[in-house]
Coordinates of C-alpha atoms and ligand atoms in Angstrom, one line a residue:
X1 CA 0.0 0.0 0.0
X2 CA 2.7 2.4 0.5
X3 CA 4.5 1.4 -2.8
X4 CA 1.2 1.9 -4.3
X5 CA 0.3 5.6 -2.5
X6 CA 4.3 6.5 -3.7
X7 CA 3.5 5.5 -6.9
X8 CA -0.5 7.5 -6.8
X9 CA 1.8 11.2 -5.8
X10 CA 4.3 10.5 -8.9
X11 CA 6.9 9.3 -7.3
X12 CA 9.4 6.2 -9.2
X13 CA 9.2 3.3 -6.3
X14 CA 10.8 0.3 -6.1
X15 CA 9.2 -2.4 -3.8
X16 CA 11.8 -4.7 -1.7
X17 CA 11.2 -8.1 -0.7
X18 CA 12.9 -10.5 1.4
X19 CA 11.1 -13.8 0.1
X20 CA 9.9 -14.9 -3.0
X21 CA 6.8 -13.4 -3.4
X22 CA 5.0 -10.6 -1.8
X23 CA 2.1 -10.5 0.9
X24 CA 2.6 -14.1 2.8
X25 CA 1.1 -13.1 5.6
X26 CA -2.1 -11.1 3.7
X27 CA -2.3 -14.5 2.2
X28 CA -3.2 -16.4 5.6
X29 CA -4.7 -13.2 7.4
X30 CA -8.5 -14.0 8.1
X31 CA -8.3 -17.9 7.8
X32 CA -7.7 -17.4 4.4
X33 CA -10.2 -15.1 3.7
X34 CA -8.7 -11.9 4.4
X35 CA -10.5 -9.4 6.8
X36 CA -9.0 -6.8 5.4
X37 CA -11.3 -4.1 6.7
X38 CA -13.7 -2.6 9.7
X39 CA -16.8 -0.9 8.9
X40 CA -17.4 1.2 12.1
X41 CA -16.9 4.6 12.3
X42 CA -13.9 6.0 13.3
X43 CA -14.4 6.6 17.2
X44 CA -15.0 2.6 17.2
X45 CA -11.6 2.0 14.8
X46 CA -9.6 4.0 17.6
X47 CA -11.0 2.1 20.9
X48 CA -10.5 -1.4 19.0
X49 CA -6.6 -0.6 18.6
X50 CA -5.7 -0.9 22.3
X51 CA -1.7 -0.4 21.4
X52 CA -1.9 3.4 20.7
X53 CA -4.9 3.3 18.7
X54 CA -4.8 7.6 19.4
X55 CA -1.6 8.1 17.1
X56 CA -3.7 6.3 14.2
X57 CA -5.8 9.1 14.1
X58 CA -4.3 11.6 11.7
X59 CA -3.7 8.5 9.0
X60 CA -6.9 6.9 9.4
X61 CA -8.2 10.7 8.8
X62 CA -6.2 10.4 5.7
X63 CA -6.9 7.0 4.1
X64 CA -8.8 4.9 6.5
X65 CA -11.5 2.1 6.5
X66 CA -14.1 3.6 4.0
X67 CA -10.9 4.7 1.9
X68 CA -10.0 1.3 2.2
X69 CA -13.5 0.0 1.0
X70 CA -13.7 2.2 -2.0
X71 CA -10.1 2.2 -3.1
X72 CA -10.7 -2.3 -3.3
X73 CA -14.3 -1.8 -5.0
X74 CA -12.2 1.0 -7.6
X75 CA -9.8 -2.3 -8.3
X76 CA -13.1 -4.8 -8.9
X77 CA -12.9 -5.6 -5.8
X78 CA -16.4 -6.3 -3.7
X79 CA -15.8 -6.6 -0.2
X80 CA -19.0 -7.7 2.4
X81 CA -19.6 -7.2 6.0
X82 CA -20.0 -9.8 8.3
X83 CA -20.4 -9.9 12.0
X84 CA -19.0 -6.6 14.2
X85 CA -18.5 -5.0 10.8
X86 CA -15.6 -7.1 9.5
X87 CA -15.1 -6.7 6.0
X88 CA -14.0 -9.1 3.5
X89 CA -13.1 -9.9 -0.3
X90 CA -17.0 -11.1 -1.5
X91 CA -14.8 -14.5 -3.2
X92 CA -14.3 -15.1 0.9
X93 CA -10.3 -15.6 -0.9
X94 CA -7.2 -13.5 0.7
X95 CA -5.9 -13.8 -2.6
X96 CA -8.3 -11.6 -4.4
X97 CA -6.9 -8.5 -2.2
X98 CA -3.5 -9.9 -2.8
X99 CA -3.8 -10.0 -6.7
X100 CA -5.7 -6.9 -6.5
X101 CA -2.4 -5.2 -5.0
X102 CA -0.1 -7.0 -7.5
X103 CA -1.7 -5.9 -10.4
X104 CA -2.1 -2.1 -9.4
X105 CA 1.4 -2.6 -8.4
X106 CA 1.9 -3.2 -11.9
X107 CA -0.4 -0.8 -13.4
X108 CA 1.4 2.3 -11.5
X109 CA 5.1 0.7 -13.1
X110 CA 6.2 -0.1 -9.0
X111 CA 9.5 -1.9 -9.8
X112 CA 9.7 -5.1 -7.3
X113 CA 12.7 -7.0 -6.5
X114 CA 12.0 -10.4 -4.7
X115 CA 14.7 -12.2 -2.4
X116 CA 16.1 -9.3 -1.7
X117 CA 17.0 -9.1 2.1
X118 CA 17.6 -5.4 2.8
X119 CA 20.8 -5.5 5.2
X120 CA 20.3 -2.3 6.7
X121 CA 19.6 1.6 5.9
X122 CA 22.3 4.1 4.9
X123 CA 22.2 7.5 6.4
X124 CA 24.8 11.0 5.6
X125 CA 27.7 11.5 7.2
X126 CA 25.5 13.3 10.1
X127 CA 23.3 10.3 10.9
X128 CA 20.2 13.2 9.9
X129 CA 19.3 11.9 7.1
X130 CA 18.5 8.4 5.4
X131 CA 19.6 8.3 1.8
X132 CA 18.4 4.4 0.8
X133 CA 19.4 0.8 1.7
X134 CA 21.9 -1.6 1.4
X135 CA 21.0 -5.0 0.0
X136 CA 22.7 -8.2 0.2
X137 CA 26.1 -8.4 -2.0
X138 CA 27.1 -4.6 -1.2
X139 CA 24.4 -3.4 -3.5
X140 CA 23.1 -0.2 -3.0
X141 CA 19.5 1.1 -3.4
X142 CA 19.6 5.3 -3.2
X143 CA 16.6 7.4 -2.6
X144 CA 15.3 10.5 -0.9
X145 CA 12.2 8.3 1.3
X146 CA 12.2 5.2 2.1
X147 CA 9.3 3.4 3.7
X148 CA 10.6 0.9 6.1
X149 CA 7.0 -1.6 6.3
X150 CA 8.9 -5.0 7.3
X151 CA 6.1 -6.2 10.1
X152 CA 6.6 -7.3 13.8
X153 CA 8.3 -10.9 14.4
X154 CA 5.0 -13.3 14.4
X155 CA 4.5 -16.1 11.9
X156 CA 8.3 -15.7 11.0
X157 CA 7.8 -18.1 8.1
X158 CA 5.6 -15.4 6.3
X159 CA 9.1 -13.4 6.1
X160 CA 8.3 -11.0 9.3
X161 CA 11.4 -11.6 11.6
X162 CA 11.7 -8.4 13.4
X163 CA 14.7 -7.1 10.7
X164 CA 13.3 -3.5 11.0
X165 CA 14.0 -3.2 15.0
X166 CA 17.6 -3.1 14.3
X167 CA 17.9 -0.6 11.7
X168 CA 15.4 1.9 13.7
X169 CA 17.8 1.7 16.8
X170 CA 20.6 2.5 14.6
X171 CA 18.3 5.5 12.9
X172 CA 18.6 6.7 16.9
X173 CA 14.8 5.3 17.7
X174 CA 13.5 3.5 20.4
X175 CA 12.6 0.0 20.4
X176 CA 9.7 -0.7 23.2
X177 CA 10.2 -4.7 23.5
X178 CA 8.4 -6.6 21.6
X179 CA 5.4 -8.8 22.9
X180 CA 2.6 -11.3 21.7
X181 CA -0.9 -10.2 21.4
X182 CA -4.1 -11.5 19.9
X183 CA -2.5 -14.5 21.2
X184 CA -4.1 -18.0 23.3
X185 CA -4.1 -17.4 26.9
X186 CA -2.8 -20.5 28.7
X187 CA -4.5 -22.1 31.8
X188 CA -3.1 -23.6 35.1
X189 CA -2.5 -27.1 33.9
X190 CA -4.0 -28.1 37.0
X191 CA -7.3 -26.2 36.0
X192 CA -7.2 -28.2 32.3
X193 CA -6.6 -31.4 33.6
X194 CA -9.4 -30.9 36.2
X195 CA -11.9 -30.2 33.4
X196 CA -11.3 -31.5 30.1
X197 CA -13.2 -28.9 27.7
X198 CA -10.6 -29.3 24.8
X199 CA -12.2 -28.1 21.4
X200 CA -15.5 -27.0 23.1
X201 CA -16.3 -23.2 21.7
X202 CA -18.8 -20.8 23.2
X203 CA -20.6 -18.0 21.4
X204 CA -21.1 -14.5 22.8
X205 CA -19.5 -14.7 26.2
X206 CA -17.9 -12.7 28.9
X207 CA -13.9 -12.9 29.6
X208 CA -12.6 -10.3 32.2
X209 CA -9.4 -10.2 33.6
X210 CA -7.6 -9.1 36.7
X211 CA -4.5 -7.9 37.8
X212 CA -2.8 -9.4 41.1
X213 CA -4.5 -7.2 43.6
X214 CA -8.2 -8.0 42.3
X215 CA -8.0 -5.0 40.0
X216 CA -10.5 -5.6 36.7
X217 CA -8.3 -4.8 33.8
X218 CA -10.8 -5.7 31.1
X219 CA -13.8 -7.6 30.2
X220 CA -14.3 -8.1 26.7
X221 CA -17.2 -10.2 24.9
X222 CA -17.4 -12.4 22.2
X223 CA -17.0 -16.0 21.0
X224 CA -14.2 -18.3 23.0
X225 CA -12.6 -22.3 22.3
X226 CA -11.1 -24.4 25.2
X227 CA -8.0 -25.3 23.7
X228 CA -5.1 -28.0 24.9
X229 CA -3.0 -25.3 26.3
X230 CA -5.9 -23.1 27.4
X231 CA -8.3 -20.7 26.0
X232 CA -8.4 -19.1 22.4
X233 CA -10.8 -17.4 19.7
X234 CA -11.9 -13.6 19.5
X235 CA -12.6 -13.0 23.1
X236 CA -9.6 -14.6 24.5
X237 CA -7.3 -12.7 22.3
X238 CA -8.7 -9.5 23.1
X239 CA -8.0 -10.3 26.8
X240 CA -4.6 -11.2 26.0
X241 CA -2.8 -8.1 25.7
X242 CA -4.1 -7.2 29.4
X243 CA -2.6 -10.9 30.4
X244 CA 0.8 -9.6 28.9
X245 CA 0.9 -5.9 30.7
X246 CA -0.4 -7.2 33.8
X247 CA 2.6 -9.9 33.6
X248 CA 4.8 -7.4 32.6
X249 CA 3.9 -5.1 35.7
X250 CA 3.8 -7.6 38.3
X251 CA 5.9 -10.6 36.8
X252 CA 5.4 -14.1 35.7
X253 CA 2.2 -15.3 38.1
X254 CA -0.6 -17.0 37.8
X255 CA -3.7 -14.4 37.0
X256 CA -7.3 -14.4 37.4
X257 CA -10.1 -14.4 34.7
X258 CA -13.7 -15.0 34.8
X259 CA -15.9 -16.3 32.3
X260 CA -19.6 -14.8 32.0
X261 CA -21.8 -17.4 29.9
X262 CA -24.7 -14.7 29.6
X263 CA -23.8 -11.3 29.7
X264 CA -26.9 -10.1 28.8
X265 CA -28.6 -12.0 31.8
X266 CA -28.3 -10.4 35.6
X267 CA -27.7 -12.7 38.1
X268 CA -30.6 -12.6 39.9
X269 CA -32.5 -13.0 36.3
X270 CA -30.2 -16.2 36.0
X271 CA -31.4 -17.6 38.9
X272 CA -34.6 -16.8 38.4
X273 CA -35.1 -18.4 35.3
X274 CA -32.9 -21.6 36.7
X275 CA -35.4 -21.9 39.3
X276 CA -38.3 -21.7 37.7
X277 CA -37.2 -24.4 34.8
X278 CA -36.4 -26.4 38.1
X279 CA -40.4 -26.1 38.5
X280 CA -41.4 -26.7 35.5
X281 CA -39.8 -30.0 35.9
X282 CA -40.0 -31.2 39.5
X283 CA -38.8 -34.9 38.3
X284 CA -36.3 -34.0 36.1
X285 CA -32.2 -34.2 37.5
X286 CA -30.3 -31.0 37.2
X287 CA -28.3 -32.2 34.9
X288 CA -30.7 -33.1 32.9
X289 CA -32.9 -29.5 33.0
X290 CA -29.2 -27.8 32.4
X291 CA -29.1 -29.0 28.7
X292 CA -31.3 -26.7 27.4
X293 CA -29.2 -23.7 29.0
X294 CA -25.4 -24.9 28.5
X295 CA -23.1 -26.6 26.2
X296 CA -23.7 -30.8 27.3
X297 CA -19.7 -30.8 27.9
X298 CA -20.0 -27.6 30.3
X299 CA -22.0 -28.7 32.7
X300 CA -20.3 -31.8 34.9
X301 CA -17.5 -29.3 34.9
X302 CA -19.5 -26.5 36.6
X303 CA -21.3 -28.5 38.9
X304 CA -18.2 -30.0 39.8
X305 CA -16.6 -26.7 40.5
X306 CA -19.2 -25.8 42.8
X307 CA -19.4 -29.1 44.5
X308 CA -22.6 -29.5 43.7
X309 CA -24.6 -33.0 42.8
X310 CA -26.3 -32.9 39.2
X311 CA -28.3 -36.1 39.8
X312 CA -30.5 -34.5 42.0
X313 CA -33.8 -33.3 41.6
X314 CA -34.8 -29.4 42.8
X315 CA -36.2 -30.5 45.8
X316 CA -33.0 -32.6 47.3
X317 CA -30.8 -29.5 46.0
X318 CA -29.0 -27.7 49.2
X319 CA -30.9 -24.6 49.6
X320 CA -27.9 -22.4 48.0
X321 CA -27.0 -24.8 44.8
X322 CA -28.7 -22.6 42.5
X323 CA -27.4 -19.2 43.8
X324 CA -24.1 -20.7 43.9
X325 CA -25.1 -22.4 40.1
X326 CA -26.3 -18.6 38.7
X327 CA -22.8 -17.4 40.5
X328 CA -20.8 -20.0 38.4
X329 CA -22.2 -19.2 35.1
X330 CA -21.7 -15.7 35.6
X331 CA -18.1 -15.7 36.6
X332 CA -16.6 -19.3 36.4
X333 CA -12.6 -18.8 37.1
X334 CA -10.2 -20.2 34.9
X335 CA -6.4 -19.6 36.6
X336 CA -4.1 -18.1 33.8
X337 CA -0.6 -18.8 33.3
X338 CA 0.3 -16.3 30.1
X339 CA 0.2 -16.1 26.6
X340 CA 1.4 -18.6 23.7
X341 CA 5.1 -17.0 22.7
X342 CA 5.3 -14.2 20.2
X343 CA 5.9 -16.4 17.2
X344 CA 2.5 -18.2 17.4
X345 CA 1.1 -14.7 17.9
X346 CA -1.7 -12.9 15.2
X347 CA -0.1 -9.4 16.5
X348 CA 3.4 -8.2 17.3
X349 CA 3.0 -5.8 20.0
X350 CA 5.6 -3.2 20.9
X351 CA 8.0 -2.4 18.2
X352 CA 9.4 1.1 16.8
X353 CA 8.2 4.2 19.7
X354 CA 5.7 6.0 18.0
X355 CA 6.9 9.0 20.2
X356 CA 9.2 9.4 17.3
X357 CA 7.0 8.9 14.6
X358 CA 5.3 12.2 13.0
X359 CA 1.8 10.9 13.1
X360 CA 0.8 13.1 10.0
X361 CA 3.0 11.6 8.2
X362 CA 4.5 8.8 9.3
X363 CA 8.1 10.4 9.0
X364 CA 10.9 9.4 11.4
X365 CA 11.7 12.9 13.9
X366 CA 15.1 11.6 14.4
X367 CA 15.8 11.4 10.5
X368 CA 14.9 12.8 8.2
X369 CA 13.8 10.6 4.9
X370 CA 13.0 7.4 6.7
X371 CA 9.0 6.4 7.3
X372 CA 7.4 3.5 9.1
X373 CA 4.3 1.4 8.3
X374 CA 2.3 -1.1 9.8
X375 CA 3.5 -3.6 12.4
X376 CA 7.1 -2.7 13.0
X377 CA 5.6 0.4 14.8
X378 CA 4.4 -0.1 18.5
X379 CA 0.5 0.4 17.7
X380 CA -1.4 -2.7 17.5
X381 CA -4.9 -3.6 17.1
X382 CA -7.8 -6.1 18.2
X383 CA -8.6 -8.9 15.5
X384 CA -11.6 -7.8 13.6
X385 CA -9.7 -6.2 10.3
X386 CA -8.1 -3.4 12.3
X387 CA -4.7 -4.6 12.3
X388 CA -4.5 -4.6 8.5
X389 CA -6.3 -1.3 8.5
X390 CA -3.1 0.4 10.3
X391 CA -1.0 -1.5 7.9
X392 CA -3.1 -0.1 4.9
X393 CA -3.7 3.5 6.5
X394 CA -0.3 3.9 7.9
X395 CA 1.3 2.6 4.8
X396 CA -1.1 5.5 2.6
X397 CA 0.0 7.9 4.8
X398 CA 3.9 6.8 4.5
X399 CA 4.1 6.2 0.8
X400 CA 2.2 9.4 -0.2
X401 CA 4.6 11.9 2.3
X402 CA 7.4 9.7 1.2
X403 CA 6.7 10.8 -2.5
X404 CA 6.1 14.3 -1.6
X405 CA 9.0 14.2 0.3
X406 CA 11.3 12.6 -3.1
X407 CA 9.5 15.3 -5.2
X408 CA 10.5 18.2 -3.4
X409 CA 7.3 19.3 -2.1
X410 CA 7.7 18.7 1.3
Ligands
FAD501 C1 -2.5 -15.9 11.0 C2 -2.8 -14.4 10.9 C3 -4.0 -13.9 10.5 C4 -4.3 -12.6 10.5 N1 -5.5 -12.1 10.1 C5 -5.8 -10.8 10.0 C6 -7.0 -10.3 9.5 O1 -7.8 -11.1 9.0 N2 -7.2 -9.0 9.5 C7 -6.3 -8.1 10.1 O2 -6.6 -6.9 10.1 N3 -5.1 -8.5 10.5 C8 -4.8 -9.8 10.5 N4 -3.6 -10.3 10.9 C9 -2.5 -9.3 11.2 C10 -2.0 -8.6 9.9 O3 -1.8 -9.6 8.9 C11 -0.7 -7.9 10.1 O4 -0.9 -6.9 11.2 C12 -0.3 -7.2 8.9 O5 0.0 -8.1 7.8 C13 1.0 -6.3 9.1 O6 1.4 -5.8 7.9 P1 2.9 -5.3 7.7 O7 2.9 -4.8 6.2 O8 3.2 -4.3 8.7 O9 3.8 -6.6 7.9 P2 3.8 -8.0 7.1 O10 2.5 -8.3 6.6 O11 4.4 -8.9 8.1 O12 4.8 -7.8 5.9 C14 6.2 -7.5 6.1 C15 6.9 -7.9 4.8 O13 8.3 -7.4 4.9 C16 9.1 -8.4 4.4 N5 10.5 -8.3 5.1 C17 10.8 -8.6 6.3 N6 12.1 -8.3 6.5 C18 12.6 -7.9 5.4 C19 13.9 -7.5 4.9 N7 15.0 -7.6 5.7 N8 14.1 -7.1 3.7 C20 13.0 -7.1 2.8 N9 11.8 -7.4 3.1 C21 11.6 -7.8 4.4 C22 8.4 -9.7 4.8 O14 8.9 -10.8 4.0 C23 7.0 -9.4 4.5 O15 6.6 -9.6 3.2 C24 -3.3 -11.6 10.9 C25 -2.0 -12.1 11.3 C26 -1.8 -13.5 11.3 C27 -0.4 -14.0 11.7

């Protein structure tokens, strides 16, 4: 995108690869399918990008999500919306978006060299100002921008291995460490052994999580799978970034979260309606009434965690068992250990400061000539589309200023 937006403002770009071909990880973004976009307005875009989602603002004020929308249907390129306003390709195929790119790419006369490892960047004698890169084999690439758009260090195999860090450091920037987000949370073995819920996924729940001293640090809905190291999907990756701070605050320990099975139900309306099925049914077990409220697999595993006998009948419960049931459902504790490592992460967090990023225009303030886009910088967003958004909108941004910049206007 910011080899295309160079290429839009008139400048002559050449595109650098590492691999063999370009967008690997476009090509598995999504499941496949690509979520390239978010259709909510912008307010929405800024609150789903937890890792300074506020310095996005300017860009996506420049090219953002409905930029996005139009400058794919301009291509032939229909995209849908799905649930929570995630947009995607209408072929449900990443590779549509990443033809789509190729052949603009080629239609604006980008030049694109593939297996091309840039080594590092070359600045003037005063370290002020970045004048191109140097490639493998002492070759040299000169130029008056250059947009460094290299990604974070998840999925290495799709070619992002955290290259850029090093060359921003030696551009005088500051790297905050790198962490995983949109990432499994892992459980207290103990807990997964106690229950085994492997593979069973739950639709429109309530995760919240706490810090060591009881402090609620989010609580964040959506669809969730018990996995064989712990909990994944949506809702446990949006909780995983405050599993990652919290760990980072107060070191390696075992966290709290709770899992709500009906937000949209009070407790006392839980209970309630527990009860009252109970009566509907004086001869049924429990157990047995339970299946029309919970997932078959859930429910030995709550009753057990309770202590509480699902072969009874309503009248030979103990006169708390369905408070305490209502309680369970509504916040059921699952002991968290951490996060799978950055490598198996969606979402590099951390990464070049963006204290020293002009958000305007993406321009380095330590030198001048040198732009970042996407995931090498430290912003980083919720899955949904918004994560390819910054790398679309911050790439826009980069590319066009770049040009300007190479052209002399700027
Ligand atoms: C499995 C998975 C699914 C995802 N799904 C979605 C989704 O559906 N929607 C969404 O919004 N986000 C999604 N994301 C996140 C999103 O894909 C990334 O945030 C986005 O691709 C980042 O774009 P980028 O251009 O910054 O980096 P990347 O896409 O990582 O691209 C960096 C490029 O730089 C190249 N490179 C690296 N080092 C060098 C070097 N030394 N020299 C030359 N080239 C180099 C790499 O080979 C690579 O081609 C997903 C991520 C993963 C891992």
């Amino acid at each position: 995108m910011a080899a295309i937006a160079a290429a839009r403002h008139g400048a002559s770009v050449m595109l650098v690869e590492k691999g063999n071909r370009l967008g690997r990880k476009l090509l598995i973004s999504g499941g496949g399918r690509c979520n390239v976009t978010n259709a909510k307005e912008l307010p929405e875009l800024i609150r789903n990008i937890p890792g300074n989602g506020k310095f996005m603002h300017s860009s996506l004020h420049n090219f953002g999500n409905r930029d996005i929308i139009r400058f794919f249907e301009e291509l032939g390129i229909a995209l849908k919306e799905e649930d929570r306003g995630r947009m995607f390709p209408v072929t449900d195929k990443a590779k549509t978006v990443l033809d789509a790119l190729l052949s603009h790419l080629a239609q604006l006369q980008v030049r694109i060299l593939l297996d091309q490892p840039v080594k590092r960047l070359l600045f003037d004698a005063n370290a002020a100002i970045c004048q191109g890169v140097e490639l493998q084999g002492h070759r040299f690439l000169y130029s008056h921008g250059v947009v460094v758009a290299v990604g974070g260090c998840s999925v290495p195999k799709t070619g992002s291995t955290g290259d850029g860090y090093a060359w921003a450091k030696a551009a005088g920037h500051t790297i905050v460490p790198p962490f995983p987000t949109e990432v499994g949370i892992t459980a207290e073995p103990e807990w997964l052994q106690l229950y085994e819920l492997q593979g069973l996924s739950l639709r429109d729940i309530e995760l919240t999580v706490y810090n060591p001293k009881g402090k609620k640090l989010t609580t964040e809905f959506g669809d969730m799978i018990f996995t064989h190291f712990g909990i994944s999907g949506p809702a446990a990756f949006r909780c995983s970034h405050y599993v990652v701070t919290a760990q980072q605050k107060f070191g390696r320990q075992t966290l709290q979260t709770t899992l709500d099975l009906f937000p949209g139900l009070s407790k006392d309306t839980l209970t309630q309606q527990i009860v009252s099925l109970c009566r509907q049914h004086p001869k049924k077990t429990l157990r047995n009434l339970l299946k029309s409220f919970l997932p078959d697999r859930l429910i030995p595993c709550l009753l057990q965690s309770i202590d509480l006998d699902g072969n009874r009948t309503y009248d030979h419960l103990p006169k708390h068992g369905v408070p305490a049931l209502a309680d369970a459902c509504k916040a059921w504790a699952i002991p968290v250990t951490g996060t799978l490592p950055l490598e198996q992460a969606t979402v590099t967090g951390g990464g070049v400061s963006i204290k020293e990023i002009d958000p305007k225009t993406m321009q380095s303030k330590q030198m001048q000539g040198l732009f970042f886009a996407g995931e090498i910088m430290d912003v980083h967003a919720h899955t949904g589309g918004y994560n390819i958004t910054v790398a679309f909108s911050s790439g826009y941004t980069a590319g066009q200023h770049a040009a300007n910049l190479a052209k002399g206007k700027e």
